[in-house]
Amino acid sequence: MVARISWLGYVQYIVIGILFYLFVMSSAFWLISAGFGLVLGENKAVANTVFFILTLLYLAGFGYVLYQTRQCKAFVDKDGVWFYSGLFPWTRGIRGVRWENFDQAQFRPGMFSWMFCTYTVYLKDRYGGTVVIKNLYNGRDWSSAVNDVALGSTKKIGG
């Protein structure tokens, strides 16, 4: 039972990314006009090269963020319920709750979450700790299924 981040999770990165790109490019345009314009005169090739390099760097970083978001997944195994995120070894990690400490999985309903079928899911343990998973596609059904698995494993352990 695996769940992934909804398309709505990407929208925030896209909107913020576009606004940040416009801010950086307008700042770079001002710096190039003020700094290089006095030194180089009417040479447009340097300005175009700087814009091209900044755009490539930005697109590489933006692609990294989107691909890293694509790698996120919530899953259940015999040991517990987990949320995996990260792309590179220094950003990769798993957060979750082992079955013996698991309390319940909850989701937060709202108008947009209901409309787009994407929910924030809370994995709670019996000691008060919580793992938060935002924008999980079909998180309502996934959290219900996790709770059903937890009840089934408790019955097997207890009886």
GROMACS .gro file of N, CA and C in nm:
model
  477
    1MET      N    1   0.085  -0.117   0.000
    1MET     CA    2   0.000   0.000   0.000
    1MET      C    3   0.090   0.124   0.000
    2VAL      N    4   0.101   0.187  -0.115
    2VAL     CA    5   0.188   0.303  -0.134
    2VAL      C    6   0.104   0.422  -0.179
    3ALA      N    7   0.135   0.540  -0.125
    3ALA     CA    8   0.068   0.664  -0.166
    3ALA      C    9   0.175   0.768  -0.201
    4ARG      N   10   0.144   0.852  -0.296
    4ARG     CA   11   0.238   0.955  -0.341
    4ARG      C   12   0.180   1.094  -0.321
    5ILE      N   13   0.265   1.192  -0.339
    5ILE     CA   14   0.224   1.331  -0.328
    5ILE      C   15   0.136   1.367  -0.448
    6SER      N   16   0.030   1.441  -0.422
    6SER     CA   17  -0.064   1.483  -0.525
    6SER      C   18  -0.003   1.591  -0.615
    7TRP      N   19  -0.068   1.614  -0.729
    7TRP     CA   20  -0.023   1.720  -0.820
    7TRP      C   21  -0.032   1.855  -0.752
    8LEU      N   22  -0.119   1.869  -0.654
    8LEU     CA   23  -0.133   1.995  -0.582
    8LEU      C   24  -0.006   2.029  -0.502
    9GLY      N   25   0.068   1.927  -0.463
    9GLY     CA   26   0.195   1.950  -0.394
    9GLY      C   27   0.299   2.015  -0.484
   10TYR      N   28   0.287   1.995  -0.615
   10TYR     CA   29   0.381   2.056  -0.709
   10TYR      C   30   0.344   2.201  -0.740
   11VAL      N   31   0.216   2.235  -0.728
   11VAL     CA   32   0.169   2.369  -0.765
   11VAL      C   33   0.238   2.476  -0.682
   12GLN      N   34   0.255   2.451  -0.552
   12GLN     CA   35   0.320   2.552  -0.469
   12GLN      C   36   0.464   2.577  -0.514
   13TYR      N   37   0.534   2.472  -0.554
   13TYR     CA   38   0.671   2.490  -0.603
   13TYR      C   39   0.673   2.563  -0.736
   14ILE      N   40   0.577   2.535  -0.821
   14ILE     CA   41   0.573   2.600  -0.951
   14ILE      C   42   0.543   2.749  -0.936
   15VAL      N   43   0.444   2.784  -0.855
   15VAL     CA   44   0.408   2.926  -0.837
   15VAL      C   45   0.522   3.002  -0.770
   16ILE      N   46   0.576   2.948  -0.662
   16ILE     CA   47   0.688   3.014  -0.595
   16ILE      C   48   0.808   3.021  -0.687
   17GLY      N   49   0.829   2.914  -0.765
   17GLY     CA   50   0.942   2.912  -0.858
   17GLY      C   51   0.932   3.019  -0.964
   18ILE      N   52   0.814   3.037  -1.020
   18ILE     CA   53   0.796   3.140  -1.124
   18ILE      C   54   0.816   3.279  -1.065
   19LEU      N   55   0.758   3.305  -0.947
   19LEU     CA   56   0.776   3.436  -0.884
   19LEU      C   57   0.923   3.462  -0.850
   20PHE      N   58   0.992   3.360  -0.798
   20PHE     CA   59   1.134   3.376  -0.764
   20PHE      C   60   1.217   3.400  -0.890
   21TYR      N   61   1.185   3.328  -0.999
   21TYR     CA   62   1.257   3.346  -1.125
   21TYR      C   63   1.240   3.489  -1.176
   22LEU      N   64   1.117   3.539  -1.173
   22LEU     CA   65   1.094   3.676  -1.220
   22LEU      C   66   1.169   3.778  -1.134
   23PHE      N   67   1.172   3.754  -1.001
   23PHE     CA   68   1.245   3.844  -0.912
   23PHE      C   69   1.395   3.840  -0.941
   24VAL      N   70   1.450   3.720  -0.956
   24VAL     CA   71   1.594   3.707  -0.983
   24VAL      C   72   1.629   3.767  -1.118
   25MET      N   73   1.548   3.742  -1.219
   25MET     CA   74   1.579   3.795  -1.351
   25MET      C   75   1.567   3.947  -1.356
   26SER      N   76   1.469   4.002  -1.286
   26SER     CA   77   1.458   4.148  -1.287
   26SER      C   78   1.576   4.209  -1.211
   27SER      N   79   1.620   4.145  -1.103
   27SER     CA   80   1.737   4.194  -1.030
   27SER      C   81   1.863   4.179  -1.114
   28ALA      N   82   1.876   4.067  -1.183
   28ALA     CA   83   1.992   4.046  -1.268
   28ALA      C   84   1.993   4.145  -1.384
   29PHE      N   85   1.877   4.173  -1.440
   29PHE     CA   86   1.869   4.271  -1.548
   29PHE      C   87   1.916   4.408  -1.500
   30TRP      N   88   1.874   4.445  -1.379
   30TRP     CA   89   1.916   4.574  -1.324
   30TRP      C   90   2.067   4.577  -1.300
   31LEU      N   91   2.121   4.468  -1.244
   31LEU     CA   92   2.265   4.463  -1.218
   31LEU      C   93   2.347   4.464  -1.347
   32ILE      N   94   2.300   4.390  -1.446
   32ILE     CA   95   2.372   4.387  -1.574
   32ILE      C   96   2.366   4.523  -1.640
   33SER      N   97   2.250   4.586  -1.635
   33SER     CA   98   2.237   4.719  -1.697
   33SER      C   99   2.324   4.821  -1.626
   34ALA      N  100   2.325   4.817  -1.493
   34ALA     CA  101   2.401   4.916  -1.418
   34ALA      C  102   2.550   4.887  -1.422
   35GLY      N  103   2.587   4.762  -1.401
   35GLY     CA  104   2.729   4.728  -1.391
   35GLY      C  105   2.797   4.711  -1.524
   36PHE      N  106   2.748   4.617  -1.602
   36PHE     CA  107   2.813   4.587  -1.729
   36PHE      C  108   2.784   4.691  -1.835
   37GLY      N  109   2.671   4.758  -1.824
   37GLY     CA  110   2.635   4.858  -1.924
   37GLY      C  111   2.735   4.971  -1.932
   38LEU      N  112   2.787   5.015  -1.818
   38LEU     CA  113   2.886   5.123  -1.818
   38LEU      C  114   3.020   5.076  -1.872
   39VAL      N  115   3.055   4.951  -1.845
   39VAL     CA  116   3.186   4.899  -1.886
   39VAL      C  117   3.184   4.857  -2.032
   40LEU      N  118   3.079   4.789  -2.075
   40LEU     CA  119   3.079   4.728  -2.207
   40LEU      C  120   3.008   4.812  -2.314
   41GLY      N  121   2.941   4.912  -2.275
   41GLY     CA  122   2.870   4.994  -2.372
   41GLY      C  123   2.746   4.924  -2.421
   42GLU      N  124   2.736   4.904  -2.550
   42GLU     CA  125   2.615   4.846  -2.612
   42GLU      C  126   2.629   4.697  -2.641
   43ASN      N  127   2.721   4.627  -2.577
   43ASN     CA  128   2.744   4.485  -2.604
   43ASN      C  129   2.633   4.401  -2.540
   44LYS      N  130   2.543   4.349  -2.622
   44LYS     CA  131   2.429   4.270  -2.574
   44LYS      C  132   2.464   4.122  -2.556
   45ALA      N  133   2.573   4.075  -2.614
   45ALA     CA  134   2.608   3.933  -2.608
   45ALA      C  135   2.639   3.891  -2.464
   46VAL      N  136   2.706   3.976  -2.388
   46VAL     CA  137   2.739   3.942  -2.249
   46VAL      C  138   2.610   3.933  -2.165
   47ALA      N  139   2.522   4.026  -2.184
   47ALA     CA  140   2.395   4.025  -2.110
   47ALA      C  141   2.313   3.901  -2.145
   48ASN      N  142   2.308   3.867  -2.272
   48ASN     CA  143   2.234   3.746  -2.313
   48ASN      C  144   2.298   3.620  -2.255
   49THR      N  145   2.429   3.615  -2.252
   49THR     CA  146   2.499   3.499  -2.196
   49THR      C  147   2.471   3.485  -2.047
   50VAL      N  148   2.474   3.596  -1.975
   50VAL     CA  149   2.446   3.592  -1.831
   50VAL      C  150   2.302   3.546  -1.806
   51PHE      N  151   2.207   3.597  -1.883
   51PHE     CA  152   2.067   3.554  -1.868
   51PHE      C  153   2.052   3.405  -1.898
   52PHE      N  154   2.120   3.360  -2.002
   52PHE     CA  155   2.113   3.219  -2.039
   52PHE      C  156   2.169   3.129  -1.929
   53ILE      N  157   2.283   3.166  -1.872
   53ILE     CA  158   2.344   3.087  -1.765
   53ILE      C  159   2.256   3.088  -1.640
   54LEU      N  160   2.203   3.204  -1.603
   54LEU     CA  161   2.113   3.211  -1.487
   54LEU      C  162   1.987   3.127  -1.508
   55THR      N  163   1.934   3.129  -1.629
   55THR     CA  164   1.814   3.051  -1.658
   55THR      C  165   1.845   2.902  -1.650
   56LEU      N  166   1.958   2.858  -1.703
   56LEU     CA  167   1.995   2.716  -1.694
   56LEU      C  168   2.015   2.672  -1.550
   57LEU      N  169   2.081   2.754  -1.470
   57LEU     CA  170   2.101   2.721  -1.329
   57LEU      C  171   1.967   2.712  -1.256
   58TYR      N  172   1.880   2.806  -1.285
   58TYR     CA  173   1.748   2.807  -1.222
   58TYR      C  174   1.669   2.683  -1.262
   59LEU      N  175   1.668   2.650  -1.389
   59LEU     CA  176   1.592   2.533  -1.436
   59LEU      C  177   1.648   2.404  -1.377
   60ALA      N  178   1.779   2.395  -1.361
   60ALA     CA  179   1.838   2.276  -1.298
   60ALA      C  180   1.793   2.263  -1.153
   61GLY      N  181   1.795   2.372  -1.079
   61GLY     CA  182   1.749   2.370  -0.940
   61GLY      C  183   1.600   2.340  -0.930
   62PHE      N  184   1.522   2.397  -1.020
   62PHE     CA  185   1.379   2.374  -1.022
   62PHE      C  186   1.348   2.228  -1.055
   63GLY      N  187   1.419   2.172  -1.150
   63GLY     CA  188   1.402   2.031  -1.184
   63GLY      C  189   1.437   1.940  -1.068
   64TYR      N  190   1.543   1.977  -0.995
   64TYR     CA  191   1.583   1.899  -0.877
   64TYR      C  192   1.471   1.899  -0.772
   65VAL      N  193   1.412   2.014  -0.745
   65VAL     CA  194   1.304   2.022  -0.645
   65VAL      C  195   1.184   1.938  -0.688
   66LEU      N  196   1.146   1.946  -0.815
   66LEU     CA  197   1.032   1.868  -0.863
   66LEU      C  198   1.062   1.718  -0.860
   67TYR      N  199   1.182   1.679  -0.898
   67TYR     CA  200   1.217   1.537  -0.897
   67TYR      C  201   1.226   1.485  -0.753
   68GLN      N  202   1.276   1.566  -0.663
   68GLN     CA  203   1.283   1.526  -0.522
   68GLN      C  204   1.143   1.509  -0.465
   69THR      N  205   1.050   1.594  -0.503
   69THR     CA  206   0.912   1.581  -0.459
   69THR      C  207   0.851   1.453  -0.518
   70ARG      N  208   0.888   1.419  -0.639
   70ARG     CA  209   0.837   1.298  -0.704
   70ARG      C  210   0.883   1.172  -0.630
   71GLN      N  211   0.997   1.177  -0.565
   71GLN     CA  212   1.051   1.060  -0.494
   71GLN      C  213   0.981   1.033  -0.361
   72CYS      N  214   0.903   1.127  -0.312
   72CYS     CA  215   0.834   1.110  -0.183
   72CYS      C  216   0.723   1.007  -0.195
   73LYS      N  217   0.716   0.920  -0.094
   73LYS     CA  218   0.608   0.822  -0.091
   73LYS      C  219   0.581   0.778   0.052
   74ALA      N  220   0.457   0.747   0.077
   74ALA     CA  221   0.415   0.694   0.206
   74ALA      C  222   0.380   0.547   0.185
   75PHE      N  223   0.427   0.462   0.274
   75PHE     CA  224   0.402   0.320   0.254
   75PHE      C  225   0.392   0.247   0.387
   76VAL      N  226   0.340   0.126   0.379
   76VAL     CA  227   0.321   0.039   0.495
   76VAL      C  228   0.398  -0.090   0.468
   77ASP      N  229   0.470  -0.138   0.568
   77ASP     CA  230   0.533  -0.268   0.559
   77ASP      C  231   0.511  -0.344   0.689
   78LYS      N  232   0.578  -0.456   0.705
   78LYS     CA  233   0.557  -0.539   0.823
   78LYS      C  234   0.606  -0.474   0.952
   79ASP      N  235   0.694  -0.373   0.941
   79ASP     CA  236   0.750  -0.307   1.059
   79ASP      C  237   0.670  -0.186   1.104
   80GLY      N  238   0.600  -0.120   1.012
   80GLY     CA  239   0.526   0.000   1.050
   80GLY      C  240   0.478   0.077   0.929
   81VAL      N  241   0.450   0.203   0.953
   81VAL     CA  242   0.403   0.294   0.848
   81VAL      C  243   0.507   0.404   0.834
   82TRP      N  244   0.546   0.437   0.708
   82TRP     CA  245   0.663   0.520   0.683
   82TRP      C  246   0.637   0.623   0.575
   83PHE      N  247   0.719   0.731   0.582
   83PHE     CA  248   0.719   0.834   0.478
   83PHE      C  249   0.863   0.851   0.433
   84TYR      N  250   0.889   0.820   0.305
   84TYR     CA  251   1.022   0.828   0.247
   84TYR      C  252   1.032   0.956   0.165
   85SER      N  253   1.140   1.031   0.184
   85SER     CA  254   1.162   1.151   0.104
   85SER      C  255   1.311   1.170   0.083
   86GLY      N  256   1.345   1.242  -0.021
   86GLY     CA  257   1.485   1.274  -0.049
   86GLY      C  258   1.534   1.206  -0.174
   87LEU      N  259   1.635   1.266  -0.235
   87LEU     CA  260   1.691   1.215  -0.360
   87LEU      C  261   1.836   1.174  -0.341
   88PHE      N  262   1.917   1.264  -0.290
   88PHE     CA  263   2.058   1.236  -0.269
   88PHE      C  264   2.080   1.175  -0.130
   89PRO      N  265   2.191   1.106  -0.109
   89PRO     CA  266   2.213   1.042   0.021
   89PRO      C  267   2.210   1.139   0.139
   90TRP      N  268   2.249   1.263   0.121
   90TRP     CA  269   2.250   1.358   0.232
   90TRP      C  270   2.113   1.419   0.258
   91THR      N  271   2.016   1.398   0.168
   91THR     CA  272   1.880   1.448   0.191
   91THR      C  273   1.779   1.335   0.210
   92ARG      N  274   1.821   1.214   0.185
   92ARG     CA  275   1.732   1.099   0.190
   92ARG      C  276   1.701   1.061   0.334
   93GLY      N  277   1.578   1.020   0.358
   93GLY     CA  278   1.542   0.978   0.493
   93GLY      C  279   1.403   0.917   0.500
   94ILE      N  280   1.383   0.840   0.604
   94ILE     CA  281   1.254   0.778   0.629
   94ILE      C  282   1.208   0.819   0.767
   95ARG      N  283   1.085   0.869   0.774
   95ARG     CA  284   1.022   0.901   0.902
   95ARG      C  285   0.898   0.815   0.913
   96GLY      N  286   0.866   0.774   1.033
   96GLY     CA  287   0.747   0.694   1.048
   96GLY      C  288   0.728   0.644   1.189
   97VAL      N  289   0.638   0.547   1.200
   97VAL     CA  290   0.602   0.492   1.329
   97VAL      C  291   0.602   0.340   1.318
   98ARG      N  292   0.669   0.273   1.409
   98ARG     CA  293   0.666   0.127   1.415
   98ARG      C  294   0.529   0.082   1.467
   99TRP      N  295   0.488  -0.038   1.429
   99TRP     CA  296   0.355  -0.086   1.466
   99TRP      C  297   0.334  -0.092   1.616
  100GLU      N  298   0.436  -0.129   1.690
  100GLU     CA  299   0.417  -0.139   1.835
  100GLU      C  300   0.396  -0.003   1.902
  101ASN      N  301   0.434   0.105   1.836
  101ASN     CA  302   0.414   0.240   1.889
  101ASN      C  303   0.305   0.318   1.817
  102PHE      N  304   0.245   0.259   1.716
  102PHE     CA  305   0.146   0.327   1.633
  102PHE      C  306   0.016   0.348   1.710
  103ASP      N  307  -0.037   0.470   1.701
  103ASP     CA  308  -0.167   0.501   1.762
  103ASP      C  309  -0.275   0.505   1.654
  104GLN      N  310  -0.261   0.601   1.561
  104GLN     CA  311  -0.359   0.612   1.453
  104GLN      C  312  -0.308   0.703   1.343
  105ALA      N  313  -0.370   0.690   1.227
  105ALA     CA  314  -0.345   0.781   1.115
  105ALA      C  315  -0.469   0.869   1.100
  106GLN      N  316  -0.447   0.999   1.094
  106GLN     CA  317  -0.558   1.094   1.079
  106GLN      C  318  -0.534   1.179   0.956
  107PHE      N  319  -0.640   1.238   0.905
  107PHE     CA  320  -0.627   1.333   0.794
  107PHE      C  321  -0.705   1.458   0.828
  108ARG      N  322  -0.666   1.569   0.767
  108ARG     CA  323  -0.736   1.695   0.790
  108ARG      C  324  -0.823   1.726   0.669
  109PRO      N  325  -0.954   1.731   0.688
  109PRO     CA  326  -1.042   1.764   0.576
  109PRO      C  327  -1.052   1.915   0.557
  110GLY      N  328  -1.083   1.954   0.438
  110GLY     CA  329  -1.104   2.094   0.405
  110GLY      C  330  -1.168   2.102   0.268
  111MET      N  331  -1.208   2.222   0.227
  111MET     CA  332  -1.276   2.238   0.100
  111MET      C  333  -1.184   2.199  -0.017
  112PHE      N  334  -1.060   2.253  -0.018
  112PHE     CA  335  -0.969   2.223  -0.128
  112PHE      C  336  -0.923   2.078  -0.125
  113SER      N  337  -0.901   2.025  -0.006
  113SER     CA  338  -0.859   1.885   0.001
  113SER      C  339  -0.970   1.793  -0.049
  114TRP      N  340  -1.093   1.826  -0.020
  114TRP     CA  341  -1.205   1.747  -0.069
  114TRP      C  342  -1.219   1.761  -0.220
  115MET      N  343  -1.205   1.884  -0.272
  115MET     CA  344  -1.219   1.907  -0.415
  115MET      C  345  -1.111   1.836  -0.497
  116PHE      N  346  -0.988   1.839  -0.447
  116PHE     CA  347  -0.876   1.785  -0.524
  116PHE      C  348  -0.828   1.649  -0.474
  117CYS      N  349  -0.895   1.594  -0.373
  117CYS     CA  350  -0.864   1.460  -0.319
  117CYS      C  351  -0.718   1.451  -0.272
  118THR      N  352  -0.671   1.556  -0.207
  118THR     CA  353  -0.537   1.558  -0.151
  118THR      C  354  -0.547   1.606  -0.006
  119TYR      N  355  -0.487   1.534   0.084
  119TYR     CA  356  -0.505   1.560   0.226
  119TYR      C  357  -0.371   1.568   0.298
  120THR      N  358  -0.371   1.636   0.411
  120THR     CA  359  -0.257   1.631   0.503
  120THR      C  360  -0.285   1.517   0.600
  121VAL      N  361  -0.191   1.423   0.608
  121VAL     CA  362  -0.207   1.304   0.691
  121VAL      C  363  -0.113   1.314   0.810
  122TYR      N  364  -0.164   1.276   0.926
  122TYR     CA  365  -0.086   1.276   1.050
  122TYR      C  366  -0.072   1.132   1.099
  123LEU      N  367   0.050   1.085   1.111
  123LEU     CA  368   0.077   0.953   1.167
  123LEU      C  369   0.115   0.973   1.313
  124LYS      N  370   0.029   0.932   1.402
  124LYS     CA  371   0.049   0.957   1.545
  124LYS      C  372   0.098   0.830   1.614
  125ASP      N  373   0.190   0.849   1.708
  125ASP     CA  374   0.232   0.736   1.790
  125ASP      C  375   0.174   0.751   1.929
  126ARG      N  376   0.188   0.650   2.010
  126ARG     CA  377   0.124   0.652   2.141
  126ARG      C  378   0.196   0.738   2.243
  127TYR      N  379   0.311   0.794   2.206
  127TYR     CA  380   0.386   0.881   2.296
  127TYR      C  381   0.365   1.029   2.264
  128GLY      N  382   0.279   1.060   2.170
  128GLY     CA  383   0.248   1.198   2.137
  128GLY      C  384   0.323   1.252   2.017
  129GLY      N  385   0.412   1.175   1.958
  129GLY     CA  386   0.485   1.218   1.838
  129GLY      C  387   0.397   1.209   1.715
  130THR      N  388   0.428   1.293   1.617
  130THR     CA  389   0.347   1.296   1.495
  130THR      C  390   0.439   1.313   1.374
  131VAL      N  391   0.411   1.237   1.269
  131VAL     CA  392   0.475   1.255   1.140
  131VAL      C  393   0.370   1.317   1.048
  132VAL      N  394   0.402   1.433   0.990
  132VAL     CA  395   0.307   1.506   0.904
  132VAL      C  396   0.346   1.484   0.759
  133ILE      N  397   0.247   1.444   0.679
  133ILE     CA  398   0.266   1.426   0.535
  133ILE      C  399   0.166   1.517   0.465
  134LYS      N  400   0.217   1.619   0.397
  134LYS     CA  401   0.130   1.716   0.331
  134LYS      C  402   0.103   1.675   0.187
  135ASN      N  403  -0.017   1.709   0.141
  135ASN     CA  404  -0.059   1.690   0.001
  135ASN      C  405  -0.050   1.545  -0.045
  136LEU      N  406  -0.091   1.452   0.038
  136LEU     CA  407  -0.089   1.311   0.001
  136LEU      C  408  -0.214   1.280  -0.081
  137TYR      N  409  -0.193   1.226  -0.201
  137TYR     CA  410  -0.306   1.195  -0.288
  137TYR      C  411  -0.391   1.085  -0.225
  138ASN      N  412  -0.519   1.109  -0.219
  138ASN     CA  413  -0.616   1.017  -0.162
  138ASN      C  414  -0.578   0.979  -0.018
  139GLY      N  415  -0.531   1.076   0.057
  139GLY     CA  416  -0.485   1.054   0.193
  139GLY      C  417  -0.594   1.010   0.288
  140ARG      N  418  -0.717   1.045   0.258
  140ARG     CA  419  -0.829   1.003   0.342
  140ARG      C  420  -0.843   0.851   0.338
  141ASP      N  421  -0.845   0.795   0.219
  141ASP     CA  422  -0.858   0.650   0.206
  141ASP      C  423  -0.731   0.578   0.253
  142TRP      N  424  -0.615   0.639   0.226
  142TRP     CA  425  -0.489   0.578   0.267
  142TRP      C  426  -0.480   0.570   0.420
  143SER      N  427  -0.517   0.678   0.490
  143SER     CA  428  -0.511   0.675   0.637
  143SER      C  429  -0.611   0.575   0.693
  144SER      N  430  -0.726   0.562   0.629
  144SER     CA  431  -0.824   0.462   0.672
  144SER      C  432  -0.769   0.320   0.653
  145ALA      N  433  -0.703   0.297   0.541
  145ALA     CA  434  -0.644   0.166   0.516
  145ALA      C  435  -0.532   0.135   0.614
  146VAL      N  436  -0.452   0.237   0.650
  146VAL     CA  437  -0.345   0.218   0.748
  146VAL      C  438  -0.405   0.181   0.884
  147ASN      N  439  -0.511   0.250   0.922
  147ASN     CA  440  -0.576   0.217   1.049
  147ASN      C  441  -0.634   0.076   1.048
  148ASP      N  442  -0.688   0.033   0.934
  148ASP     CA  443  -0.739  -0.104   0.923
  148ASP      C  444  -0.627  -0.206   0.936
  149VAL      N  445  -0.513  -0.178   0.873
  149VAL     CA  446  -0.398  -0.269   0.885
  149VAL      C  447  -0.351  -0.273   1.030
  150ALA      N  448  -0.348  -0.158   1.095
  150ALA     CA  449  -0.305  -0.154   1.236
  150ALA      C  450  -0.398  -0.234   1.324
  151LEU      N  451  -0.528  -0.225   1.301
  151LEU     CA  452  -0.624  -0.302   1.379
  151LEU      C  453  -0.607  -0.451   1.353
  152GLY      N  454  -0.583  -0.486   1.228
  152GLY     CA  455  -0.562  -0.626   1.192
  152GLY      C  456  -0.438  -0.683   1.255
  153SER      N  457  -0.329  -0.603   1.257
  153SER     CA  458  -0.204  -0.653   1.318
  153SER      C  459  -0.217  -0.661   1.468
  154THR      N  460  -0.296  -0.572   1.530
  154THR     CA  461  -0.315  -0.576   1.676
  154THR      C  462  -0.394  -0.701   1.713
  155LYS      N  463  -0.495  -0.735   1.633
  155LYS     CA  464  -0.573  -0.855   1.660
  155LYS      C  465  -0.487  -0.981   1.651
  156LYS      N  466  -0.398  -0.983   1.551
  156LYS     CA  467  -0.312  -1.099   1.535
  156LYS      C  468  -0.215  -1.111   1.652
  157ILE      N  469  -0.161  -0.997   1.696
  157ILE     CA  470  -0.064  -0.999   1.806
  157ILE      C  471  -0.133  -1.036   1.937
  158GLY      N  472  -0.251  -0.978   1.960
  158GLY     CA  473  -0.320  -1.002   2.086
  158GLY      C  474  -0.393  -1.135   2.091
  159GLY      N  475  -0.430  -1.192   1.981
  159GLY     CA  476  -0.514  -1.308   1.990
  159GLY      C  477  -0.469  -1.421   1.911
   0.00000   0.00000   0.00000
